[in-house]
Amino acid sequence: MKNPNRETASNLEELPNIGRAIARDLHSIGINHPKELIAKNPFQLYDQLCRISGKKHDPCVIDVLMSAIHFMEGGEPLPWWSFTDERKNTGNGTIDFSMHRTKHRLLNLSPDATDVVASSEGTLIMSIEKELQTRSESKCELCGATDELGVYEVPPTSDGSADQCILACEICRGQIENPDTVDANHWRCLNDSMWSQVPAVQVMAWRMLTRLRAEGWPQDLLDMMYLEDETRAWAEAGSAEAVEEKIIHRDSNGAVLEAGDTVTLTKDLDVKGSTITAKRGTAVRNIRLVQDNAEQIEGRVDGQQIVILTKFVKK
Ligand SMILES: [Zn+2]
């Protein structure tokens, strides 16, 4: 939680819970300096913001405003969601009423059922976000950043519950959704987050590592990573790369090879970097498939783990 000196803070983004987006919103309603928040009514600011932008903002913006005003008026820096109850108790009815009026004026629409749907969805998203804040200790579950956090639903999802979502910062979400903008170095953070106990986080770590595997180090991390079958299926289901790159290992007769199979060498093979020759007819038990190369398997010959080309083996 940011805790600046409130006497000298001059930038809205220095305040607890205020990120770039909300700072921009505040500028749009003429609030440019932290001290301008003192003695302001958060509900009025919110109302003003909705009116000026012509859209209904998520009501948790009010919580953020409350937390910033509270701080500038001498209070402790507190997470925004600790103001949610207070907002609901204070503002119940008032906001909806003013919003209806605002919309009516702006868009010449009658208040109707769609507002109710919109606000109940808003509430649902908010409560998931809160659940995720708790799970993640208010950090991006991928890179650990603490600013501009938002909910990312890990596709494909069935119910969008918190189990199927992660809390991620703007940078992570942006790069997940726009592969062209990916900065591989940003994702070195996966070195830590891939060990998360949360399946949704494991899925995203696996997908990003798969996307970046050509860099080398992501492949090393993938090799260390362990996913439960169910989690792996989820990870693969949403990863176009994995589907495209799904590779099948076949022996010299075209039979499909699987990890754990026993194969026989079809010719004498010199083992690189040693004096060993693996004789034709040698059985290699419990083979391992080389994940990104359909022509290679690994197995133990004369007590040594070696890479063998699939065209020289048969089941
Ligand atoms: Zn992040």
mmCIF file of C-alpha atoms and ligand atoms in Angstrom:
data_model
loop_
_atom_site.group_PDB
_atom_site.id
_atom_site.type_symbol
_atom_site.label_atom_id
_atom_site.label_comp_id
_atom_site.label_asym_id
_atom_site.label_seq_id
_atom_site.Cartn_x
_atom_site.Cartn_y
_atom_site.Cartn_z
ATOM 1 C CA MET A 1 0.000 0.000 0.000
ATOM 2 C CA LYS A 2 1.413 3.371 -1.019
ATOM 3 C CA ASN A 3 1.954 5.669 1.949
ATOM 4 C CA PRO A 4 3.374 8.987 0.758
ATOM 5 C CA ASN A 5 3.918 12.109 2.816
ATOM 6 C CA ARG A 6 0.550 13.770 2.395
ATOM 7 C CA GLU A 7 2.024 17.231 2.975
ATOM 8 C CA THR A 8 4.388 16.999 0.031
ATOM 9 C CA ALA A 9 2.578 14.621 -2.332
ATOM 10 C CA SER A 10 1.886 16.547 -5.508
ATOM 11 C CA ASN A 11 0.782 13.830 -7.875
ATOM 12 C CA LEU A 12 -2.523 11.961 -7.591
ATOM 13 C CA GLU A 13 -0.859 8.684 -8.495
ATOM 14 C CA GLU A 14 1.220 8.862 -5.330
ATOM 15 C CA LEU A 15 -1.927 8.249 -3.288
ATOM 16 C CA PRO A 16 -3.033 4.819 -2.106
ATOM 17 C CA ASN A 17 -5.243 2.967 -4.629
ATOM 18 C CA ILE A 18 -4.898 5.678 -7.272
ATOM 19 C CA GLY A 19 -3.454 4.375 -10.521
ATOM 20 C CA ARG A 20 -3.061 5.988 -13.883
ATOM 21 C CA ALA A 21 -6.670 5.403 -14.981
ATOM 22 C CA ILE A 22 -8.308 6.944 -11.927
ATOM 23 C CA ALA A 23 -5.843 9.825 -11.891
ATOM 24 C CA ARG A 24 -6.866 10.543 -15.467
ATOM 25 C CA ASP A 25 -10.536 10.389 -14.457
ATOM 26 C CA LEU A 26 -9.895 12.854 -11.642
ATOM 27 C CA HIS A 27 -8.079 15.239 -13.980
ATOM 28 C CA SER A 28 -11.132 15.138 -16.233
ATOM 29 C CA ILE A 29 -13.256 16.578 -13.428
ATOM 30 C CA GLY A 30 -10.707 19.241 -12.542
ATOM 31 C CA ILE A 31 -8.912 17.549 -9.656
ATOM 32 C CA ASN A 32 -5.196 17.780 -10.287
ATOM 33 C CA HIS A 33 -3.566 17.978 -6.870
ATOM 34 C CA PRO A 34 -3.974 15.553 -3.940
ATOM 35 C CA LYS A 35 -4.952 18.400 -1.602
ATOM 36 C CA GLU A 36 -7.937 19.179 -3.808
ATOM 37 C CA LEU A 37 -9.479 15.952 -2.525
ATOM 38 C CA ILE A 38 -9.757 17.241 1.031
ATOM 39 C CA ALA A 39 -13.376 17.736 2.145
ATOM 40 C CA LYS A 40 -14.729 16.461 -1.151
ATOM 41 C CA ASN A 41 -17.804 14.247 -1.281
ATOM 42 C CA PRO A 42 -16.850 11.006 -3.067
ATOM 43 C CA PHE A 43 -20.413 10.430 -4.256
ATOM 44 C CA GLN A 44 -20.531 13.824 -5.913
ATOM 45 C CA LEU A 45 -17.158 13.255 -7.562
ATOM 46 C CA TYR A 46 -18.363 9.917 -8.873
ATOM 47 C CA ASP A 47 -21.570 11.445 -10.156
ATOM 48 C CA GLN A 48 -19.599 14.213 -11.862
ATOM 49 C CA LEU A 49 -17.267 11.671 -13.418
ATOM 50 C CA CYS A 50 -20.118 9.610 -14.834
ATOM 51 C CA ARG A 51 -21.768 12.730 -16.180
ATOM 52 C CA ILE A 52 -18.652 14.070 -17.872
ATOM 53 C CA SER A 53 -17.616 10.760 -19.399
ATOM 54 C CA GLY A 54 -21.197 9.875 -20.316
ATOM 55 C CA LYS A 55 -20.945 6.361 -18.919
ATOM 56 C CA LYS A 56 -21.606 4.588 -15.692
ATOM 57 C CA HIS A 57 -18.360 3.738 -13.950
ATOM 58 C CA ASP A 58 -18.023 0.747 -11.691
ATOM 59 C CA PRO A 59 -19.275 1.818 -8.246
ATOM 60 C CA CYS A 60 -16.046 0.612 -6.677
ATOM 61 C CA VAL A 61 -14.524 3.806 -8.086
ATOM 62 C CA ILE A 62 -16.361 5.443 -5.173
ATOM 63 C CA ASP A 63 -14.474 3.176 -2.768
ATOM 64 C CA VAL A 64 -11.206 4.263 -4.339
ATOM 65 C CA LEU A 65 -12.195 7.929 -4.031
ATOM 66 C CA MET A 66 -13.248 7.383 -0.416
ATOM 67 C CA SER A 67 -9.902 5.794 0.384
ATOM 68 C CA ALA A 68 -7.966 8.654 -1.231
ATOM 69 C CA ILE A 69 -10.029 11.361 0.492
ATOM 70 C CA HIS A 70 -9.744 9.505 3.798
ATOM 71 C CA PHE A 71 -5.982 9.440 3.377
ATOM 72 C CA MET A 72 -5.661 13.109 2.416
ATOM 73 C CA GLU A 73 -7.795 14.057 5.413
ATOM 74 C CA GLY A 74 -5.246 12.434 7.700
ATOM 75 C CA GLY A 75 -6.386 8.791 7.729
ATOM 76 C CA GLU A 76 -4.304 5.660 7.389
ATOM 77 C CA PRO A 77 -3.655 4.342 3.885
ATOM 78 C CA LEU A 78 -6.241 1.573 3.507
ATOM 79 C CA PRO A 79 -7.151 -0.745 0.636
ATOM 80 C CA TRP A 80 -10.111 0.559 -1.334
ATOM 81 C CA TRP A 81 -12.337 -2.385 -0.561
ATOM 82 C CA SER A 82 -12.337 -1.595 3.114
ATOM 83 C CA PHE A 83 -14.664 1.290 2.163
ATOM 84 C CA THR A 84 -17.182 -0.814 0.276
ATOM 85 C CA ASP A 85 -19.528 -1.386 3.211
ATOM 86 C CA GLU A 86 -19.445 2.259 4.186
ATOM 87 C CA ARG A 87 -20.237 3.265 0.622
ATOM 88 C CA LYS A 88 -23.150 0.844 0.443
ATOM 89 C CA ASN A 89 -24.568 2.071 3.745
ATOM 90 C CA THR A 90 -24.110 5.745 2.960
ATOM 91 C CA GLY A 91 -24.875 5.811 -0.684
ATOM 92 C CA ASN A 92 -27.608 3.251 -1.054
ATOM 93 C CA GLY A 93 -30.267 4.598 -3.373
ATOM 94 C CA THR A 94 -28.676 7.975 -3.853
ATOM 95 C CA ILE A 95 -26.302 6.885 -6.562
ATOM 96 C CA ASP A 96 -28.778 4.881 -8.525
ATOM 97 C CA PHE A 97 -31.205 7.719 -8.418
ATOM 98 C CA SER A 98 -28.684 10.271 -9.621
ATOM 99 C CA MET A 99 -27.424 7.857 -12.249
ATOM 100 C CA HIS A 100 -30.886 7.395 -13.629
ATOM 101 C CA ARG A 101 -31.278 11.123 -13.843
ATOM 102 C CA THR A 102 -27.895 11.504 -15.464
ATOM 103 C CA LYS A 103 -28.552 8.883 -18.067
ATOM 104 C CA HIS A 104 -31.947 10.255 -18.733
ATOM 105 C CA ARG A 105 -30.504 13.671 -19.352
ATOM 106 C CA LEU A 106 -27.529 12.549 -21.366
ATOM 107 C CA LEU A 107 -28.884 9.804 -23.499
ATOM 108 C CA ASN A 108 -32.536 10.661 -23.387
ATOM 109 C CA LEU A 109 -33.286 7.174 -22.145
ATOM 110 C CA SER A 110 -35.784 6.108 -19.579
ATOM 111 C CA PRO A 111 -34.373 4.235 -16.646
ATOM 112 C CA ASP A 112 -35.064 0.620 -17.396
ATOM 113 C CA ALA A 113 -34.142 -2.909 -16.502
ATOM 114 C CA THR A 114 -30.778 -2.811 -18.267
ATOM 115 C CA ASP A 115 -29.423 -0.537 -15.546
ATOM 116 C CA VAL A 116 -30.231 -3.163 -12.982
ATOM 117 C CA VAL A 117 -28.464 -5.830 -14.995
ATOM 118 C CA ALA A 118 -25.452 -3.589 -15.440
ATOM 119 C CA SER A 119 -25.177 -2.827 -11.767
ATOM 120 C CA SER A 120 -25.659 -6.411 -10.635
ATOM 121 C CA GLU A 121 -22.906 -7.492 -13.019
ATOM 122 C CA GLY A 122 -20.783 -4.730 -11.578
ATOM 123 C CA THR A 123 -21.349 -6.136 -8.127
ATOM 124 C CA LEU A 124 -20.460 -9.649 -9.223
ATOM 125 C CA ILE A 125 -17.209 -8.518 -10.804
ATOM 126 C CA MET A 126 -16.403 -6.500 -7.726
ATOM 127 C CA SER A 127 -16.844 -9.418 -5.388
ATOM 128 C CA ILE A 128 -14.632 -11.644 -7.552
ATOM 129 C CA GLU A 129 -12.043 -8.909 -7.585
ATOM 130 C CA LYS A 130 -12.187 -8.764 -3.814
ATOM 131 C CA GLU A 131 -11.787 -12.509 -3.545
ATOM 132 C CA LEU A 132 -8.780 -12.297 -5.837
ATOM 133 C CA GLN A 133 -7.319 -9.385 -3.861
ATOM 134 C CA THR A 134 -7.368 -11.597 -0.806
ATOM 135 C CA ARG A 135 -5.932 -14.627 -2.608
ATOM 136 C CA SER A 136 -3.128 -12.622 -4.198
ATOM 137 C CA GLU A 137 -2.496 -10.191 -1.334
ATOM 138 C CA SER A 138 -3.307 -7.435 -3.837
ATOM 139 C CA LYS A 139 -0.517 -8.255 -6.234
ATOM 140 C CA CYS A 140 -0.450 -9.219 -9.874
ATOM 141 C CA GLU A 141 -0.480 -13.007 -9.646
ATOM 142 C CA LEU A 142 1.942 -13.224 -12.558
ATOM 143 C CA CYS A 143 4.510 -10.468 -11.993
ATOM 144 C CA GLY A 144 3.826 -9.200 -8.469
ATOM 145 C CA ALA A 145 3.074 -5.607 -9.519
ATOM 146 C CA THR A 146 0.677 -3.756 -7.223
ATOM 147 C CA ASP A 147 -0.729 -1.087 -9.551
ATOM 148 C CA GLU A 148 -3.518 -1.134 -12.120
ATOM 149 C CA LEU A 149 -4.723 -4.577 -11.123
ATOM 150 C CA GLY A 150 -7.706 -6.092 -12.837
ATOM 151 C CA VAL A 151 -9.507 -9.383 -13.230
ATOM 152 C CA TYR A 152 -8.461 -11.569 -16.148
ATOM 153 C CA GLU A 153 -10.697 -14.530 -16.933
ATOM 154 C CA VAL A 154 -8.540 -17.440 -18.012
ATOM 155 C CA PRO A 155 -10.302 -18.866 -21.077
ATOM 156 C CA PRO A 156 -12.088 -21.121 -21.687
ATOM 157 C CA THR A 157 -14.206 -20.503 -18.600
ATOM 158 C CA SER A 158 -17.537 -21.954 -17.616
ATOM 159 C CA ASP A 159 -18.778 -19.683 -14.856
ATOM 160 C CA GLY A 160 -16.178 -16.934 -14.526
ATOM 161 C CA SER A 161 -15.831 -17.666 -10.807
ATOM 162 C CA ALA A 162 -12.719 -16.552 -8.959
ATOM 163 C CA ASP A 163 -11.169 -19.994 -9.494
ATOM 164 C CA GLN A 164 -11.202 -19.309 -13.213
ATOM 165 C CA CYS A 165 -9.744 -15.821 -12.929
ATOM 166 C CA ILE A 166 -6.471 -14.261 -11.970
ATOM 167 C CA LEU A 167 -5.653 -10.818 -10.719
ATOM 168 C CA ALA A 168 -3.209 -9.292 -13.172
ATOM 169 C CA CYS A 169 -1.660 -5.894 -13.760
ATOM 170 C CA GLU A 170 -2.310 -3.832 -16.855
ATOM 171 C CA ILE A 171 1.031 -4.796 -18.416
ATOM 172 C CA CYS A 172 0.447 -8.523 -18.021
ATOM 173 C CA ARG A 173 -3.137 -8.328 -19.252
ATOM 174 C CA GLY A 174 -2.127 -6.186 -22.221
ATOM 175 C CA GLN A 175 0.611 -8.568 -23.302
ATOM 176 C CA ILE A 176 -1.552 -11.647 -22.817
ATOM 177 C CA GLU A 177 -4.182 -10.193 -25.094
ATOM 178 C CA ASN A 178 -1.860 -8.648 -27.686
ATOM 179 C CA PRO A 179 0.851 -11.192 -28.481
ATOM 180 C CA ASP A 180 2.535 -8.638 -30.777
ATOM 181 C CA THR A 181 3.430 -6.446 -27.816
ATOM 182 C CA VAL A 182 5.053 -9.181 -25.753
ATOM 183 C CA ASP A 183 8.277 -8.203 -24.034
ATOM 184 C CA ALA A 184 9.942 -11.497 -23.136
ATOM 185 C CA ASN A 185 11.923 -9.983 -20.264
ATOM 186 C CA HIS A 186 8.754 -8.934 -18.471
ATOM 187 C CA TRP A 187 7.849 -12.609 -18.204
ATOM 188 C CA ARG A 188 10.949 -13.652 -16.311
ATOM 189 C CA CYS A 189 8.603 -13.127 -13.363
ATOM 190 C CA LEU A 190 7.097 -16.509 -14.279
ATOM 191 C CA ASN A 191 10.161 -18.051 -12.690
ATOM 192 C CA ASP A 192 8.324 -17.391 -9.402
ATOM 193 C CA SER A 193 4.662 -17.406 -10.324
ATOM 194 C CA MET A 194 4.788 -20.772 -12.129
ATOM 195 C CA TRP A 195 5.052 -22.333 -8.665
ATOM 196 C CA SER A 196 1.737 -20.814 -7.569
ATOM 197 C CA GLN A 197 -0.745 -23.241 -6.010
ATOM 198 C CA VAL A 198 -3.576 -21.619 -7.985
ATOM 199 C CA PRO A 199 -4.425 -23.624 -11.131
ATOM 200 C CA ALA A 200 -5.546 -20.519 -13.067
ATOM 201 C CA VAL A 201 -2.137 -18.938 -12.441
ATOM 202 C CA GLN A 202 -0.348 -22.144 -13.439
ATOM 203 C CA VAL A 203 -2.362 -22.195 -16.662
ATOM 204 C CA MET A 204 -1.370 -18.644 -17.596
ATOM 205 C CA ALA A 205 2.266 -19.244 -16.652
ATOM 206 C CA TRP A 206 2.318 -22.358 -18.816
ATOM 207 C CA ARG A 207 0.709 -20.552 -21.756
ATOM 208 C CA MET A 208 3.074 -17.593 -21.645
ATOM 209 C CA LEU A 209 6.111 -19.845 -21.292
ATOM 210 C CA THR A 210 4.866 -21.888 -24.243
ATOM 211 C CA ARG A 211 4.376 -18.739 -26.285
ATOM 212 C CA LEU A 212 7.932 -17.585 -25.461
ATOM 213 C CA ARG A 213 9.685 -20.948 -25.570
ATOM 214 C CA ALA A 214 11.856 -19.939 -28.533
ATOM 215 C CA GLU A 215 13.756 -17.657 -26.120
ATOM 216 C CA GLY A 216 15.293 -20.711 -24.501
ATOM 217 C CA TRP A 217 14.853 -19.958 -20.801
ATOM 218 C CA PRO A 218 11.054 -20.382 -20.951
ATOM 219 C CA GLN A 219 11.573 -23.906 -22.270
ATOM 220 C CA ASP A 220 13.846 -24.643 -19.299
ATOM 221 C CA LEU A 221 11.109 -23.458 -16.946
ATOM 222 C CA LEU A 222 8.469 -25.479 -18.818
ATOM 223 C CA ASP A 223 10.612 -28.564 -18.384
ATOM 224 C CA MET A 224 10.576 -28.022 -14.622
ATOM 225 C CA MET A 225 6.890 -27.292 -14.434
ATOM 226 C CA TYR A 226 4.411 -29.873 -13.269
ATOM 227 C CA LEU A 227 0.686 -29.579 -13.998
ATOM 228 C CA GLU A 228 -2.102 -31.865 -12.836
ATOM 229 C CA ASP A 229 -3.807 -33.558 -15.808
ATOM 230 C CA GLU A 230 -6.910 -31.422 -15.451
ATOM 231 C CA THR A 231 -4.886 -28.214 -15.286
ATOM 232 C CA ARG A 232 -2.787 -29.218 -18.282
ATOM 233 C CA ALA A 233 -5.933 -29.915 -20.315
ATOM 234 C CA TRP A 234 -7.219 -26.444 -19.403
ATOM 235 C CA ALA A 235 -3.889 -24.856 -20.313
ATOM 236 C CA GLU A 236 -3.783 -26.598 -23.686
ATOM 237 C CA ALA A 237 -7.437 -25.923 -24.454
ATOM 238 C CA GLY A 238 -6.876 -22.192 -24.531
ATOM 239 C CA SER A 239 -3.482 -22.142 -26.130
ATOM 240 C CA ALA A 240 -3.508 -21.845 -29.903
ATOM 241 C CA GLU A 241 0.250 -22.312 -29.955
ATOM 242 C CA ALA A 242 0.037 -25.634 -28.197
ATOM 243 C CA VAL A 243 -2.558 -26.915 -30.628
ATOM 244 C CA GLU A 244 -0.546 -25.831 -33.649
ATOM 245 C CA GLU A 245 2.621 -27.260 -32.260
ATOM 246 C CA LYS A 246 1.110 -30.496 -31.099
ATOM 247 C CA ILE A 247 3.666 -32.946 -32.336
ATOM 248 C CA ILE A 248 3.499 -36.664 -32.653
ATOM 249 C CA HIS A 249 6.485 -38.949 -32.320
ATOM 250 C CA ARG A 250 6.537 -41.952 -34.668
ATOM 251 C CA ASP A 251 8.979 -44.836 -34.950
ATOM 252 C CA SER A 252 10.641 -46.018 -38.178
ATOM 253 C CA ASN A 253 7.449 -47.871 -39.093
ATOM 254 C CA GLY A 254 5.198 -44.916 -38.444
ATOM 255 C CA ALA A 255 3.806 -46.288 -35.175
ATOM 256 C CA VAL A 256 2.994 -43.614 -32.608
ATOM 257 C CA LEU A 257 5.423 -43.531 -29.685
ATOM 258 C CA GLU A 258 4.414 -42.646 -26.176
ATOM 259 C CA ALA A 259 6.376 -41.806 -23.081
ATOM 260 C CA GLY A 260 7.205 -44.995 -21.202
ATOM 261 C CA ASP A 261 7.318 -47.204 -24.310
ATOM 262 C CA THR A 262 10.087 -49.698 -24.932
ATOM 263 C CA VAL A 263 11.757 -49.442 -28.323
ATOM 264 C CA THR A 264 14.474 -51.353 -30.146
ATOM 265 C CA LEU A 265 17.308 -49.755 -32.095
ATOM 266 C CA THR A 266 17.194 -50.546 -35.808
ATOM 267 C CA LYS A 267 20.874 -49.806 -36.437
ATOM 268 C CA ASP A 268 24.176 -49.410 -34.603
ATOM 269 C CA LEU A 269 24.388 -45.903 -33.218
ATOM 270 C CA ASP A 270 27.461 -44.046 -32.074
ATOM 271 C CA VAL A 271 26.702 -42.055 -28.978
ATOM 272 C CA LYS A 272 28.026 -38.554 -29.477
ATOM 273 C CA GLY A 273 30.663 -37.461 -27.026
ATOM 274 C CA SER A 274 31.433 -40.980 -25.867
ATOM 275 C CA THR A 275 33.005 -44.190 -27.073
ATOM 276 C CA ILE A 276 29.785 -46.111 -26.618
ATOM 277 C CA THR A 277 28.142 -47.706 -29.593
ATOM 278 C CA ALA A 278 24.553 -48.692 -29.044
ATOM 279 C CA LYS A 279 24.091 -51.935 -30.934
ATOM 280 C CA ARG A 280 21.265 -52.626 -33.296
ATOM 281 C CA GLY A 281 18.606 -54.621 -31.446
ATOM 282 C CA THR A 282 19.299 -52.964 -28.095
ATOM 283 C CA ALA A 283 16.089 -52.454 -26.150
ATOM 284 C CA VAL A 284 15.567 -48.996 -24.700
ATOM 285 C CA ARG A 285 12.999 -49.015 -21.933
ATOM 286 C CA ASN A 286 10.845 -46.247 -20.571
ATOM 287 C CA ILE A 287 11.558 -43.673 -23.256
ATOM 288 C CA ARG A 288 10.802 -39.991 -22.870
ATOM 289 C CA LEU A 289 9.513 -37.873 -25.767
ATOM 290 C CA VAL A 290 11.430 -34.687 -26.557
ATOM 291 C CA GLN A 291 8.572 -32.214 -26.282
ATOM 292 C CA ASP A 292 9.326 -29.815 -29.084
ATOM 293 C CA ASN A 293 10.954 -32.178 -31.550
ATOM 294 C CA ALA A 294 8.993 -34.998 -33.180
ATOM 295 C CA GLU A 295 12.183 -36.648 -34.374
ATOM 296 C CA GLN A 296 13.785 -37.131 -30.990
ATOM 297 C CA ILE A 297 13.226 -39.304 -27.964
ATOM 298 C CA GLU A 298 15.373 -39.849 -24.922
ATOM 299 C CA GLY A 299 16.302 -43.106 -23.329
ATOM 300 C CA ARG A 300 18.939 -44.863 -21.310
ATOM 301 C CA VAL A 301 21.627 -46.886 -23.087
ATOM 302 C CA ASP A 302 24.485 -48.420 -21.107
ATOM 303 C CA GLY A 303 23.407 -46.408 -18.105
ATOM 304 C CA GLN A 304 23.580 -43.154 -19.999
ATOM 305 C CA GLN A 305 20.655 -40.911 -20.908
ATOM 306 C CA ILE A 306 20.913 -40.178 -24.632
ATOM 307 C CA VAL A 307 18.869 -38.563 -27.349
ATOM 308 C CA ILE A 308 17.860 -40.992 -30.091
ATOM 309 C CA LEU A 309 16.369 -40.174 -33.468
ATOM 310 C CA THR A 310 12.951 -41.765 -33.900
ATOM 311 C CA LYS A 311 13.840 -42.987 -37.391
ATOM 312 C CA PHE A 312 16.326 -45.430 -35.842
ATOM 313 C CA VAL A 313 13.897 -47.107 -33.437
ATOM 314 C CA LYS A 314 10.907 -49.378 -33.618
ATOM 315 C CA LYS A 315 8.335 -50.385 -31.066
HETATM 316 ZN ZN ZN B 1 1.667 -8.303 -13.943
#
